CSV table of C-alpha atoms and ligand atoms in Angstrom, one decimal:
chain,number,residue,atom,x,y,z
W,1,UNK,CA,33.7,-29.0,3.8
W,2,UNK,CA,32.7,-28.5,0.2
W,3,UNK,CA,33.6,-25.3,-1.7
W,4,UNK,CA,29.9,-24.4,-2.1
W,5,UNK,CA,29.4,-24.7,1.6
W,6,UNK,CA,32.5,-22.6,2.3
W,7,UNK,CA,31.3,-19.8,-0.1
W,8,UNK,CA,27.9,-19.9,1.5
W,9,UNK,CA,29.4,-19.5,5.0
W,10,UNK,CA,31.7,-16.7,3.8
W,11,UNK,CA,28.7,-14.9,2.2
W,12,UNK,CA,26.7,-15.2,5.4
W,13,UNK,CA,29.6,-14.0,7.5
W,14,UNK,CA,30.2,-10.9,5.2
W,15,UNK,CA,26.5,-10.3,5.2
W,16,UNK,CA,26.4,-10.4,8.9
W,17,UNK,CA,29.3,-8.2,9.4
W,18,UNK,CA,28.0,-5.6,6.9
W,19,UNK,CA,24.6,-5.7,8.6
W,20,UNK,CA,26.0,-5.1,12.1
W,21,UNK,CA,28.4,-2.4,11.0
W,22,UNK,CA,25.6,-0.8,9.0
W,23,UNK,CA,23.2,-0.9,11.9
W,24,UNK,CA,25.9,0.3,14.4
W,25,UNK,CA,26.7,3.3,12.2
W,26,UNK,CA,23.0,4.0,12.0
W,27,UNK,CA,22.9,3.7,15.8
W,28,UNK,CA,25.8,6.1,16.0
W,29,UNK,CA,24.1,8.6,13.8
W,30,UNK,CA,20.7,8.3,15.4
W,31,UNK,CA,21.6,8.0,19.1
W,32,UNK,CA,25.2,8.2,20.1
W,33,UNK,CA,26.2,11.5,18.2
W,34,UNK,CA,23.0,13.4,19.2
W,35,UNK,CA,23.3,12.1,22.8
W,36,UNK,CA,26.9,13.4,23.0
W,37,UNK,CA,25.7,16.8,21.7
W,38,UNK,CA,23.0,16.8,24.4
W,39,UNK,CA,25.6,16.1,27.1
W,40,UNK,CA,27.8,18.9,25.8
W,41,UNK,CA,24.9,21.4,25.8
W,42,UNK,CA,23.7,20.4,29.2
W,43,UNK,CA,27.2,20.8,30.6
W,44,UNK,CA,27.4,24.3,29.0
W,45,UNK,CA,24.0,25.2,30.4
W,46,UNK,CA,25.1,24.0,33.9
W,47,UNK,CA,28.2,26.2,33.6
W,48,UNK,CA,25.9,29.2,33.1
W,49,UNK,CA,26.0,29.6,29.3
W,50,UNK,CA,22.3,30.4,29.2
W,51,UNK,CA,22.2,31.1,25.5
W,52,UNK,CA,23.3,27.7,24.3
W,53,UNK,CA,20.7,25.4,22.8
W,54,UNK,CA,20.7,22.0,21.1
W,55,UNK,CA,20.3,22.5,17.3
W,56,UNK,CA,17.6,20.6,15.5
W,57,UNK,CA,18.8,17.0,14.8
W,58,UNK,CA,16.6,15.6,12.0
W,59,UNK,CA,18.5,12.3,11.9
W,60,UNK,CA,18.2,11.6,15.6
W,61,UNK,CA,16.0,8.9,17.0
W,62,UNK,CA,12.6,10.3,17.9
W,63,UNK,CA,13.1,9.8,21.7
W,64,UNK,CA,16.4,11.5,21.6
W,65,UNK,CA,14.8,14.4,19.7
W,66,UNK,CA,12.1,14.7,22.3
W,67,UNK,CA,14.7,14.8,25.1
W,68,UNK,CA,16.6,17.6,23.2
W,69,UNK,CA,13.3,19.6,22.8
W,70,UNK,CA,12.5,19.4,26.5
W,71,UNK,CA,16.0,20.4,27.4
W,72,UNK,CA,15.7,23.4,25.1
W,73,UNK,CA,12.3,24.5,26.4
W,74,UNK,CA,13.5,24.1,30.0
W,75,UNK,CA,16.5,26.2,29.2
W,76,UNK,CA,14.2,28.8,27.6
W,77,UNK,CA,12.1,29.0,30.8
W,78,UNK,CA,15.1,29.2,33.0
W,79,UNK,CA,16.6,32.0,30.9
W,80,UNK,CA,13.3,33.9,31.0
W,81,UNK,CA,13.2,33.5,34.8
W,82,UNK,CA,16.8,34.6,35.2
W,83,UNK,CA,16.3,37.6,33.0
W,84,UNK,CA,13.2,38.7,35.0
W,85,UNK,CA,15.1,38.3,38.3
W,86,UNK,CA,17.9,40.4,36.9
W,87,UNK,CA,15.5,43.0,35.8
W,88,UNK,CA,13.9,43.2,39.2
W,89,UNK,CA,17.3,43.3,40.8
W,90,UNK,CA,18.2,46.2,38.5
W,91,UNK,CA,15.0,48.1,39.3
W,92,UNK,CA,15.6,47.5,43.1
W,93,UNK,CA,19.1,48.8,43.0
W,94,UNK,CA,18.2,51.8,40.8
W,95,UNK,CA,15.5,52.6,43.4
W,96,UNK,CA,18.0,52.4,46.2
W,97,UNK,CA,20.4,54.6,44.3
W,98,UNK,CA,17.7,57.1,43.7
W,99,UNK,CA,16.5,57.1,47.3
W,100,UNK,CA,20.1,57.6,48.6
W,101,UNK,CA,20.7,60.4,46.2
W,102,UNK,CA,17.5,62.2,47.0
W,103,UNK,CA,18.1,61.8,50.8
W,104,UNK,CA,21.6,63.0,50.5
W,105,UNK,CA,20.7,66.5,49.1
W,106,UNK,CA,18.5,67.7,52.0
W,107,UNK,CA,20.7,66.0,54.6
W,108,UNK,CA,23.8,67.7,53.3
W,109,UNK,CA,22.0,71.1,53.2
W,110,UNK,CA,20.8,70.8,56.8
W,111,UNK,CA,24.3,69.8,57.9
W,112,UNK,CA,25.9,72.7,55.9
W,113,UNK,CA,23.6,75.4,57.2
W,114,UNK,CA,23.9,74.2,60.8
W,115,UNK,CA,27.7,73.9,60.6
W,116,UNK,CA,27.9,77.5,59.2
W,117,UNK,CA,25.8,78.7,62.1
W,118,UNK,CA,27.9,76.8,64.6
W,119,UNK,CA,31.0,78.3,63.0
W,120,UNK,CA,29.9,81.8,64.0
W,121,UNK,CA,27.2,82.8,61.6
W,122,UNK,CA,24.8,82.5,64.5
W,123,UNK,CA,26.1,85.9,65.8
W,124,UNK,CA,25.1,87.6,62.6
W,125,UNK,CA,21.3,88.0,63.0
W,126,UNK,CA,20.7,88.7,59.3
W,127,UNK,CA,22.4,85.5,58.2
W,128,UNK,CA,21.3,83.3,61.1
W,129,UNK,CA,17.6,83.7,60.5
W,130,UNK,CA,18.1,83.0,56.8
W,131,UNK,CA,20.2,79.9,57.4
W,132,UNK,CA,17.8,78.6,60.1
W,133,UNK,CA,14.9,78.9,57.6
W,134,UNK,CA,16.9,77.1,55.0
W,135,UNK,CA,17.8,74.3,57.3
W,136,UNK,CA,14.2,74.1,58.5
W,137,UNK,CA,13.0,74.0,54.9
W,138,UNK,CA,15.3,71.1,54.1
W,139,UNK,CA,14.3,69.2,57.2
W,140,UNK,CA,10.7,69.6,56.1
W,141,UNK,CA,11.6,68.3,52.6
W,142,UNK,CA,13.3,65.4,54.1
W,143,UNK,CA,10.3,64.6,56.1
W,144,UNK,CA,8.0,64.8,53.1
W,145,UNK,CA,10.4,62.6,51.1
W,146,UNK,CA,10.5,59.9,53.8
W,147,UNK,CA,6.7,60.0,54.1
W,148,UNK,CA,6.4,59.4,50.4
W,149,UNK,CA,8.9,56.6,50.4
W,150,UNK,CA,7.1,54.9,53.3
W,151,UNK,CA,3.8,55.2,51.4
W,152,UNK,CA,5.3,53.8,48.2
W,153,UNK,CA,6.8,50.8,49.9
W,154,UNK,CA,3.7,50.1,52.0
W,155,UNK,CA,1.5,50.3,49.0
W,156,UNK,CA,3.8,48.2,46.8
W,157,UNK,CA,4.2,45.5,49.5
W,158,UNK,CA,0.4,45.4,49.9
W,159,UNK,CA,0.9,46.3,53.6
W,160,UNK,CA,-1.3,49.4,53.3
W,161,UNK,CA,-4.9,48.6,53.8
W,162,UNK,CA,-7.5,50.8,52.2
W,163,UNK,CA,-10.7,51.5,54.0
W,164,UNK,CA,-13.6,52.1,51.6
W,165,UNK,CA,-16.7,54.0,52.4
W,166,UNK,CA,-19.1,56.5,50.9
W,167,UNK,CA,-18.2,60.2,51.2
W,168,UNK,CA,-18.8,63.5,49.5
W,169,UNK,CA,-16.1,64.3,47.0
W,170,UNK,CA,-17.1,67.9,46.5
W,171,UNK,CA,-16.7,68.6,50.2
W,172,UNK,CA,-13.2,67.0,50.1
W,173,UNK,CA,-12.2,69.1,47.1
W,174,UNK,CA,-13.4,72.3,48.7
W,175,UNK,CA,-11.5,71.5,51.9
W,176,UNK,CA,-8.3,70.8,49.9
W,177,UNK,CA,-8.6,73.9,47.8
W,178,UNK,CA,-9.0,75.9,51.0
W,179,UNK,CA,-5.8,74.5,52.5
W,180,UNK,CA,-3.9,75.1,49.3
W,181,UNK,CA,-5.2,78.6,48.5
W,182,UNK,CA,-2.1,80.3,50.0
W,183,UNK,CA,0.2,78.4,47.8
W,184,UNK,CA,-2.0,79.2,44.8
W,185,UNK,CA,-2.1,82.9,45.7
W,186,UNK,CA,1.7,83.0,46.0
W,187,UNK,CA,1.9,82.1,42.4
W,188,UNK,CA,-1.1,84.1,41.4
W,189,UNK,CA,-2.8,80.9,40.2
W,190,UNK,CA,-6.6,81.0,40.2
W,191,UNK,CA,-8.4,77.8,41.2
W,192,UNK,CA,-11.8,77.3,39.6
W,193,UNK,CA,-14.3,74.6,40.6
W,194,UNK,CA,-17.0,73.0,38.5
W,195,UNK,CA,-18.5,70.4,40.8
W,196,UNK,CA,-21.4,68.0,40.0
W,197,UNK,CA,-24.4,68.2,42.3
W,198,UNK,CA,-24.4,64.5,43.1
W,199,UNK,CA,-20.9,63.8,44.4
W,200,UNK,CA,-21.0,60.8,46.7
W,201,UNK,CA,-18.3,58.4,45.8
W,202,UNK,CA,-17.1,55.1,47.2
W,203,UNK,CA,-13.4,55.0,48.1
W,204,UNK,CA,-10.7,55.6,50.7
W,205,UNK,CA,-11.1,59.3,51.7
W,206,UNK,CA,-7.6,59.7,53.2
W,207,UNK,CA,-5.9,58.2,50.2
W,208,UNK,CA,-8.0,60.0,47.6
W,209,UNK,CA,-7.2,63.2,49.5
W,210,UNK,CA,-3.6,62.4,48.9
W,211,UNK,CA,-4.3,61.9,45.2
W,212,UNK,CA,-6.1,65.2,44.8
W,213,UNK,CA,-3.5,67.0,46.9
W,214,UNK,CA,-0.6,65.9,44.7
W,215,UNK,CA,-2.5,66.6,41.5
W,216,UNK,CA,-3.6,70.0,42.7
W,217,UNK,CA,0.0,70.7,44.0
W,218,UNK,CA,1.4,69.8,40.5
W,219,UNK,CA,-1.2,71.9,38.8
W,220,UNK,CA,-0.2,74.9,40.9
W,221,UNK,CA,3.6,74.5,41.0
W,222,UNK,CA,4.0,73.6,37.3
W,223,UNK,CA,1.7,76.5,36.3
W,224,UNK,CA,2.6,79.9,35.0
W,225,UNK,CA,2.3,83.1,37.0
W,226,UNK,CA,-1.3,84.2,36.7
W,227,UNK,CA,-2.4,80.8,35.4
W,228,UNK,CA,-5.5,78.8,36.1
W,229,UNK,CA,-6.3,75.4,37.6
W,230,UNK,CA,-9.8,74.0,36.9
W,231,UNK,CA,-11.2,71.2,38.9
W,232,UNK,CA,-14.3,69.6,37.6
W,233,UNK,CA,-16.4,66.6,38.4
W,234,UNK,CA,-19.1,65.1,36.2
W,235,UNK,CA,-21.5,62.1,36.5
W,236,UNK,CA,-20.8,59.1,34.2
W,237,UNK,CA,-22.1,55.6,34.3
W,238,UNK,CA,-21.9,54.4,37.9
W,239,UNK,CA,-19.2,56.9,38.5
W,240,UNK,CA,-17.9,60.4,39.0
W,241,UNK,CA,-15.3,61.7,36.6
W,242,UNK,CA,-12.7,64.0,38.2
W,243,UNK,CA,-10.7,66.3,36.0
W,244,UNK,CA,-7.9,68.6,37.0
W,245,UNK,CA,-6.7,70.9,34.3
W,246,UNK,CA,-4.0,73.6,34.4
W,247,UNK,CA,-2.7,76.3,32.1
W,248,UNK,CA,0.9,75.5,33.0
W,249,UNK,CA,4.1,74.6,31.4
W,250,UNK,CA,2.8,71.3,30.1
W,251,UNK,CA,4.6,68.0,29.5
W,252,UNK,CA,6.4,67.2,26.2
W,253,UNK,CA,4.9,64.2,24.6
W,254,UNK,CA,8.0,62.0,24.9
W,255,UNK,CA,7.8,62.2,28.7
W,256,UNK,CA,4.1,61.4,29.0
W,257,UNK,CA,4.4,57.6,29.2
W,258,UNK,CA,7.0,57.8,31.9
W,259,UNK,CA,5.5,60.4,34.2
W,260,UNK,CA,4.0,57.9,36.6
W,261,UNK,CA,7.3,56.1,37.3
W,262,UNK,CA,8.9,56.6,40.6
W,263,UNK,CA,11.4,59.6,40.7
W,264,UNK,CA,10.6,60.5,37.1
W,265,UNK,CA,10.7,64.2,36.5
W,266,UNK,CA,10.6,66.1,33.3
W,267,UNK,CA,13.0,68.8,34.4
W,268,UNK,CA,14.9,67.6,37.5
W,269,UNK,CA,16.2,71.1,38.4
W,270,UNK,CA,12.9,72.9,38.0
W,271,UNK,CA,11.1,70.1,39.9
W,272,UNK,CA,13.6,70.0,42.7
W,273,UNK,CA,13.5,73.8,42.9
W,274,UNK,CA,9.8,73.6,43.6
W,275,UNK,CA,10.3,70.8,46.1
W,276,UNK,CA,9.4,67.8,44.0
W,277,UNK,CA,11.0,64.3,44.1
W,278,UNK,CA,8.9,62.7,41.4
W,279,UNK,CA,7.1,60.2,43.8
W,280,UNK,CA,3.8,62.0,43.8
W,281,UNK,CA,2.3,60.6,40.5
W,282,UNK,CA,3.7,57.1,41.3
W,283,UNK,CA,1.6,57.2,44.5
W,284,UNK,CA,-1.4,58.6,42.7
W,285,UNK,CA,-1.3,55.7,40.2
W,286,UNK,CA,-1.0,53.1,42.9
W,287,UNK,CA,-3.9,54.6,44.9
W,288,UNK,CA,-6.2,54.9,41.9
W,289,UNK,CA,-5.4,51.3,41.0
W,290,UNK,CA,-6.6,50.2,44.4
W,291,UNK,CA,-9.8,52.0,43.4
W,292,UNK,CA,-10.0,50.1,40.1
W,293,UNK,CA,-9.3,53.3,38.4
W,294,UNK,CA,-6.4,54.9,36.5
W,295,UNK,CA,-5.2,58.4,35.8
W,296,UNK,CA,-5.4,59.5,32.1
W,297,UNK,CA,-3.2,62.4,31.3
W,298,UNK,CA,-3.1,64.7,28.3
W,299,UNK,CA,-0.8,67.6,27.9
W,300,UNK,CA,0.5,70.2,25.5
W,301,UNK,CA,3.9,71.5,26.1
W,302,UNK,CA,3.6,75.2,26.9
W,303,UNK,CA,-0.2,75.2,27.1
W,304,UNK,CA,-1.2,73.0,30.0
W,305,UNK,CA,-1.9,69.6,31.4
W,306,UNK,CA,-5.1,67.8,32.3
W,307,UNK,CA,-5.4,64.6,34.3
W,308,UNK,CA,-8.7,62.7,34.8
W,309,UNK,CA,-9.9,59.6,36.6
W,310,UNK,CA,-13.2,58.1,37.5
W,311,UNK,CA,-14.4,57.0,40.9
W,312,UNK,CA,-17.2,54.6,41.7
W,313,UNK,CA,-20.4,56.0,43.0
W,314,UNK,CA,-22.2,52.7,43.3
W,315,UNK,CA,-21.0,49.4,44.9
W,316,UNK,CA,-23.7,47.2,43.2
W,317,UNK,CA,-21.8,46.8,40.0
Y,1,ATP,N1,0.5,69.5,35.9
Y,1,ATP,C1,1.7,69.4,35.5
Y,1,ATP,N2,2.3,70.2,34.6
Y,1,ATP,C2,3.5,70.0,34.1
Y,1,ATP,N3,4.4,69.0,34.5
Y,1,ATP,C3,3.9,68.2,35.4
Y,1,ATP,C4,2.6,68.3,36.0
Y,1,ATP,N4,2.4,67.3,36.8
Y,1,ATP,C5,3.5,66.6,36.8
Y,1,ATP,N5,4.5,67.1,36.0
Y,1,ATP,C6,5.8,66.6,35.7
Y,1,ATP,O1,5.8,65.3,36.2
Y,1,ATP,C7,6.9,65.0,37.1
Y,1,ATP,C8,6.4,64.0,38.1
Y,1,ATP,O2,5.3,64.5,38.9
Y,1,ATP,P1,5.2,64.0,40.4
Y,1,ATP,O3,4.0,64.6,41.0
Y,1,ATP,O4,5.4,62.5,40.4
Y,1,ATP,O5,6.6,64.6,41.1
Y,1,ATP,P2,6.9,66.0,41.7
Y,1,ATP,O6,5.7,66.8,41.7
Y,1,ATP,O7,8.1,66.5,40.9
Y,1,ATP,O8,7.4,65.6,43.1
Y,1,ATP,P3,6.5,65.1,44.4
Y,1,ATP,O9,5.1,65.0,43.8
Y,1,ATP,O10,7.1,63.9,44.8
Y,1,ATP,O11,6.6,66.3,45.3
Y,1,ATP,C9,7.1,66.4,37.7
Y,1,ATP,O12,8.4,66.5,38.2
Y,1,ATP,C10,6.9,67.3,36.5
Y,1,ATP,O13,8.1,67.3,35.7
Y,2,MG,MG1,3.9,66.1,42.6
């Protein structure tokens, strides 16, 4: 072999080796390294490290980059789903904790009063009547609480069917005011009506009676001695607007957005003292939603509260 030929061969060999090492280091950089990173991250994700993501890899081969992007967006979706599930789980267990707590109070009271009676207080006629009344009062409260809880869960699960028809709202309001006038009188609260002439609405009468009962009950029990409750209805486009306004203690602005949550009470002690559990407005909101309506509340602490909502008077729209 001639020297020239040898040099030529050597040159070709060096060139070949350089080319292959070059392209294999390029391969490493574009495929192997990013792929290893992807494998690490997927392992971490599989082990539950939901926050881990593959960082941008500008040098990686386009296909590898695409894989990394889809893994990242999958991980984002999975994290979102997991967080939502955790949130629902938290809401559920808070609800159960609230329910247990609320049930415990009247059950313990009933138990306590009855035990005291059994221990001999029954022989003291002054005490026994008082304790029986207290036990009875707590049993009633327990009953009301259970009814509210059943309502809430049936409405939320969609099990409760509404039956819509036309009925006269003024008649319903008058009936309800009649049944509640004793409670109003006990607190020297005056109930005033301003009812529109045309008052046929389309809705579930039973459920709307529940809405009005709770709103009226609130307006009376969170009122001041000698205060006023004003119920008015007025005709609006294809509807009847109902407004219940009181001159009571009002609701401080920071509580207004939360007032429709289950068990939410501004002043737990005051509310419990007047027999409230904080489920009433949550039920009101659900029922009005089923009527494609919603309660609008405005309140001035110390001055009073007003809640209004609109019901349909016409099914054609
Ligand atoms: N008209 C009102 N004036 C002042 N505060 C009110 C009024 N209506 C409601 N609230 C406040 O909102 C809270 C929630 O009302 P909601 O009707 O849901 O519960 P409640 O009346 O306490 O109990 P329940 O209705 O279950 O018997 C009440 O505890 C009270 O603090
Ligand atoms: Mg209430």
